[in-house]
Amino acid sequence: MTTPTSTTKAPARDPLEVYLEQLEERDRREKKHKKYIDAFTTFADKQAAKEKARLIAERETTESSTRTPTETPTPDLRARPKWTYYPSSSGKPTTPPPAPADTAHISQLRADLATANNIRAEQESKLKIAKTETSDLQATKTQQMKRISELEKQARALEIKVRNNAEELVGQRKLAREAQDEMLALQVEMNAKDKRLQKVEADNKMLVDRWMTEKGEAAQRMNEAMEKEQKKR
């Protein structure tokens, strides 16, 4: 006798539990962009407050002055709704349909999340552009530093050349002064020799003139003596 095989089905999960898990998953995702969501939530609250004040003012102007306007409290969109458990036919609690406030809250969160994602994409694009510009600036800086290094080397080489040229000019000026001094000394010596030569020439001329005078006088005396002897004869 064979026993019929019975298949065990997994028990159905509580819809409320599933929904709460989804909310927790959403909260975990939103924590990654908490600062953006908080910023836009604050902005949305301010806009909602302004819109609320505008609606109240419009309602007060349109309603009769004898009727006291009643203000309907605006639900807090950031507050998490309180759930009420309703028993089902199976005895398990069921989740009621989402209230309008909860739907508006979810829609607002989705809109904020979409805005935060857009801002994140925009910021990532700006970050990419900034990184590209930084990379370009780094490359330009590297090229400029290389060019500056080359110019510094050229400047040092030119400084060495200028210093060597200056030293060479100093040496040439020294040689020129020495040559000039030597030329002056030679000129002085030549002038002295010229003076001595002129003196020697003058002395020689004086001696020749004296010798010629003496010889002339001696010849004249000899002639006179010879004439006297001839007369005696």
CSV table of C-alpha atoms in Angstrom, one decimal:
chain,number,residue,atom,x,y,z
A,1,MET,CA,0.0,0.0,0.0
A,2,THR,CA,1.4,3.3,-1.1
A,3,THR,CA,1.1,6.4,1.0
A,4,PRO,CA,0.2,9.5,-1.1
A,5,THR,CA,3.0,12.1,-1.1
A,6,SER,CA,1.9,15.4,0.4
A,7,THR,CA,3.5,18.6,-0.7
A,8,THR,CA,4.3,21.2,1.9
A,9,LYS,CA,3.6,24.7,0.8
A,10,ALA,CA,5.5,27.6,2.3
A,11,PRO,CA,3.3,29.7,4.5
A,12,ALA,CA,2.2,33.0,3.0
A,13,ARG,CA,4.1,36.0,4.4
A,14,ASP,CA,2.3,38.7,6.2
A,15,PRO,CA,1.7,41.7,3.7
A,16,LEU,CA,2.4,44.1,6.6
A,17,GLU,CA,5.8,42.4,7.2
A,18,VAL,CA,6.6,42.6,3.5
A,19,TYR,CA,5.7,46.3,3.4
A,20,LEU,CA,7.7,47.1,6.5
A,21,GLU,CA,10.7,45.3,5.0
A,22,GLN,CA,10.3,47.4,1.9
A,23,LEU,CA,10.2,50.5,4.0
A,24,GLU,CA,13.4,49.5,5.8
A,25,GLU,CA,15.1,48.8,2.5
A,26,ARG,CA,14.0,52.3,1.3
A,27,ASP,CA,15.4,53.8,4.5
A,28,ARG,CA,18.7,52.1,3.9
A,29,ARG,CA,18.9,53.5,0.4
A,30,GLU,CA,17.9,56.9,1.5
A,31,LYS,CA,20.7,57.0,4.2
A,32,LYS,CA,23.2,57.0,1.4
A,33,HIS,CA,21.8,60.4,0.2
A,34,LYS,CA,20.6,61.6,3.6
A,35,LYS,CA,22.3,65.0,3.4
A,36,TYR,CA,20.6,65.7,0.0
A,37,ILE,CA,17.2,64.4,1.2
A,38,ASP,CA,17.4,66.5,4.4
A,39,ALA,CA,18.3,69.6,2.4
A,40,PHE,CA,15.4,69.1,0.0
A,41,THR,CA,13.0,68.1,2.8
A,42,THR,CA,13.8,71.3,4.6
A,43,PHE,CA,13.2,73.2,1.3
A,44,ALA,CA,9.9,71.3,0.7
A,45,ASP,CA,8.8,72.1,4.3
A,46,LYS,CA,9.4,75.8,3.8
A,47,GLN,CA,7.5,75.7,0.5
A,48,ALA,CA,4.7,73.8,2.1
A,49,ALA,CA,4.5,76.3,4.9
A,50,LYS,CA,4.4,79.2,2.4
A,51,GLU,CA,1.7,77.4,0.4
A,52,LYS,CA,-0.3,76.7,3.5
A,53,ALA,CA,-0.2,80.3,4.5
A,54,ARG,CA,-1.2,81.3,1.0
A,55,LEU,CA,-4.2,78.9,1.0
A,56,ILE,CA,-5.3,80.1,4.5
A,57,ALA,CA,-5.2,83.7,3.4
A,58,GLU,CA,-7.2,83.0,0.2
A,59,ARG,CA,-9.8,81.0,2.2
A,60,GLU,CA,-10.1,83.8,4.8
A,61,THR,CA,-10.8,86.3,2.0
A,62,THR,CA,-13.4,84.2,0.2
A,63,GLU,CA,-15.3,82.9,3.3
A,64,SER,CA,-18.0,85.0,4.9
A,65,SER,CA,-16.8,87.4,7.6
A,66,THR,CA,-19.6,86.0,10.0
A,67,ARG,CA,-18.4,82.5,9.6
A,68,THR,CA,-15.4,81.5,11.6
A,69,PRO,CA,-12.9,79.7,9.3
A,70,THR,CA,-11.8,76.3,10.5
A,71,GLU,CA,-8.3,75.3,9.8
A,72,THR,CA,-7.8,71.7,8.8
A,73,PRO,CA,-4.5,70.5,10.2
A,74,THR,CA,-2.0,69.6,7.5
A,75,PRO,CA,-0.5,66.1,8.0
A,76,ASP,CA,3.2,65.9,8.6
A,77,LEU,CA,4.5,64.3,5.4
A,78,ARG,CA,7.7,63.3,7.1
A,79,ALA,CA,6.0,61.3,9.9
A,80,ARG,CA,5.7,57.6,9.4
A,81,PRO,CA,1.9,56.5,9.4
A,82,LYS,CA,0.6,54.5,12.3
A,83,TRP,CA,-0.9,51.2,11.2
A,84,THR,CA,-4.1,49.6,12.5
A,85,TYR,CA,-4.4,45.8,12.3
A,86,TYR,CA,-7.7,44.5,11.0
A,87,PRO,CA,-8.5,40.8,11.5
A,88,SER,CA,-9.1,38.8,8.3
A,89,SER,CA,-11.2,35.8,7.8
A,90,SER,CA,-8.2,33.6,8.4
A,91,GLY,CA,-7.6,35.2,11.8
A,92,LYS,CA,-4.4,37.0,10.6
A,93,PRO,CA,-4.1,40.8,10.7
A,94,THR,CA,-4.3,42.4,7.3
A,95,THR,CA,-2.9,45.8,6.1
A,96,PRO,CA,-5.5,48.5,5.3
A,97,PRO,CA,-5.2,50.4,2.1
A,98,PRO,CA,-2.6,53.2,2.2
A,99,ALA,CA,-4.0,56.5,3.4
A,100,PRO,CA,-3.8,59.6,1.2
A,101,ALA,CA,-1.2,61.1,3.6
A,102,ASP,CA,1.0,58.0,3.2
A,103,THR,CA,0.6,58.1,-0.6
A,104,ALA,CA,1.6,61.8,-0.6
A,105,HIS,CA,4.5,61.0,1.8
A,106,ILE,CA,5.8,58.2,-0.5
A,107,SER,CA,5.3,60.4,-3.6
A,108,GLN,CA,7.2,63.2,-1.9
A,109,LEU,CA,10.0,60.9,-0.9
A,110,ARG,CA,10.2,59.5,-4.5
A,111,ALA,CA,10.4,63.1,-5.8
A,112,ASP,CA,13.0,64.0,-3.3
A,113,LEU,CA,15.0,60.9,-4.1
A,114,ALA,CA,14.8,61.6,-7.8
A,115,THR,CA,15.9,65.2,-7.2
A,116,ALA,CA,18.8,63.9,-5.0
A,117,ASN,CA,19.8,61.5,-7.8
A,118,ASN,CA,19.8,64.3,-10.3
A,119,ILE,CA,21.9,66.4,-8.0
A,120,ARG,CA,24.2,63.6,-7.4
A,121,ALA,CA,24.6,63.0,-11.2
A,122,GLU,CA,25.2,66.7,-11.7
A,123,GLN,CA,27.8,66.8,-8.9
A,124,GLU,CA,29.5,63.7,-10.3
A,125,SER,CA,29.6,65.4,-13.7
A,126,LYS,CA,31.1,68.5,-12.1
A,127,LEU,CA,33.5,66.3,-10.2
A,128,LYS,CA,34.6,64.6,-13.4
A,129,ILE,CA,35.1,68.0,-15.1
A,130,ALA,CA,37.1,69.2,-12.1
A,131,LYS,CA,39.3,66.1,-12.1
A,132,THR,CA,39.9,66.6,-15.9
A,133,GLU,CA,40.8,70.2,-15.3
A,134,THR,CA,43.0,69.2,-12.4
A,135,SER,CA,44.8,66.6,-14.6
A,136,ASP,CA,45.2,69.2,-17.3
A,137,LEU,CA,46.6,71.7,-14.8
A,138,GLN,CA,48.9,69.1,-13.4
A,139,ALA,CA,50.2,68.4,-17.0
A,140,THR,CA,50.6,72.1,-17.7
A,141,LYS,CA,52.3,72.6,-14.3
A,142,THR,CA,54.7,69.7,-15.2
A,143,GLN,CA,55.5,71.3,-18.6
A,144,GLN,CA,56.0,74.7,-17.0
A,145,MET,CA,58.3,73.3,-14.3
A,146,LYS,CA,60.3,71.5,-17.0
A,147,ARG,CA,60.5,74.7,-19.0
A,148,ILE,CA,61.5,76.7,-15.9
A,149,SER,CA,64.2,74.1,-15.2
A,150,GLU,CA,65.6,74.5,-18.7
A,151,LEU,CA,65.5,78.3,-18.5
A,152,GLU,CA,67.3,78.1,-15.2
A,153,LYS,CA,70.0,75.9,-16.7
A,154,GLN,CA,70.4,78.4,-19.6
A,155,ALA,CA,70.5,81.3,-17.2
A,156,ARG,CA,73.3,79.6,-15.2
A,157,ALA,CA,75.2,78.9,-18.4
A,158,LEU,CA,74.9,82.5,-19.5
A,159,GLU,CA,76.0,83.7,-16.1
A,160,ILE,CA,79.1,81.6,-16.4
A,161,LYS,CA,79.8,83.0,-19.8
A,162,VAL,CA,79.3,86.5,-18.7
A,163,ARG,CA,81.5,86.0,-15.7
A,164,ASN,CA,84.2,84.4,-17.9
A,165,ASN,CA,83.9,87.3,-20.4
A,166,ALA,CA,84.1,89.8,-17.6
A,167,GLU,CA,87.3,88.1,-16.3
A,168,GLU,CA,88.7,88.0,-19.8
A,169,LEU,CA,87.9,91.7,-20.3
A,170,VAL,CA,89.7,92.5,-17.0
A,171,GLY,CA,92.7,90.6,-18.2
A,172,GLN,CA,92.7,92.4,-21.6
A,173,ARG,CA,92.4,95.7,-19.9
A,174,LYS,CA,95.3,94.9,-17.7
A,175,LEU,CA,97.4,93.8,-20.7
A,176,ALA,CA,96.4,97.1,-22.5
A,177,ARG,CA,97.4,99.1,-19.5
A,178,GLU,CA,100.7,97.3,-19.3
A,179,ALA,CA,101.3,97.8,-23.1
A,180,GLN,CA,100.5,101.4,-22.7
A,181,ASP,CA,102.8,101.8,-19.8
A,182,GLU,CA,105.5,100.0,-21.8
A,183,MET,CA,104.9,102.3,-24.8
A,184,LEU,CA,105.2,105.3,-22.6
A,185,ALA,CA,108.4,104.0,-21.1
A,186,LEU,CA,109.8,103.4,-24.6
A,187,GLN,CA,108.8,106.8,-25.7
A,188,VAL,CA,110.5,108.4,-22.7
A,189,GLU,CA,113.6,106.3,-23.4
A,190,MET,CA,113.5,107.3,-27.1
A,191,ASN,CA,113.2,110.9,-26.2
A,192,ALA,CA,116.2,110.6,-23.8
A,193,LYS,CA,118.2,108.9,-26.6
A,194,ASP,CA,117.2,111.7,-29.0
A,195,LYS,CA,118.4,114.3,-26.6
A,196,ARG,CA,121.7,112.5,-26.0
A,197,LEU,CA,122.1,112.1,-29.8
A,198,GLN,CA,121.5,115.7,-30.3
A,199,LYS,CA,124.0,116.6,-27.6
A,200,VAL,CA,126.6,114.3,-29.2
A,201,GLU,CA,126.0,115.8,-32.6
A,202,ALA,CA,126.3,119.3,-31.1
A,203,ASP,CA,129.5,118.3,-29.3
A,204,ASN,CA,130.9,116.7,-32.5
A,205,LYS,CA,130.1,119.8,-34.5
A,206,MET,CA,131.7,122.0,-31.9
A,207,LEU,CA,134.8,119.9,-31.9
A,208,VAL,CA,135.0,119.9,-35.7
A,209,ASP,CA,134.5,123.6,-35.8
A,210,ARG,CA,137.2,124.1,-33.2
A,211,TRP,CA,139.6,121.7,-35.0
A,212,MET,CA,138.9,123.5,-38.3
A,213,THR,CA,139.6,126.9,-36.6
A,214,GLU,CA,142.8,125.6,-35.1
A,215,LYS,CA,143.9,124.1,-38.4
A,216,GLY,CA,143.1,127.3,-40.2
A,217,GLU,CA,145.0,129.4,-37.8
A,218,ALA,CA,147.9,127.0,-37.9
A,219,ALA,CA,147.9,127.1,-41.8
A,220,GLN,CA,147.7,130.9,-41.7
A,221,ARG,CA,150.6,131.1,-39.3
A,222,MET,CA,152.6,128.8,-41.5
A,223,ASN,CA,151.9,130.8,-44.5
A,224,GLU,CA,152.9,134.0,-42.8
A,225,ALA,CA,156.1,132.4,-41.6
A,226,MET,CA,156.9,131.2,-45.1
A,227,GLU,CA,156.2,134.6,-46.5
A,228,LYS,CA,158.6,136.2,-44.0
A,229,GLU,CA,161.4,133.7,-44.9
A,230,GLN,CA,160.9,134.5,-48.6
A,231,LYS,CA,161.2,138.2,-47.9
A,232,LYS,CA,164.4,137.7,-46.0
A,233,ARG,CA,165.9,136.0,-49.0
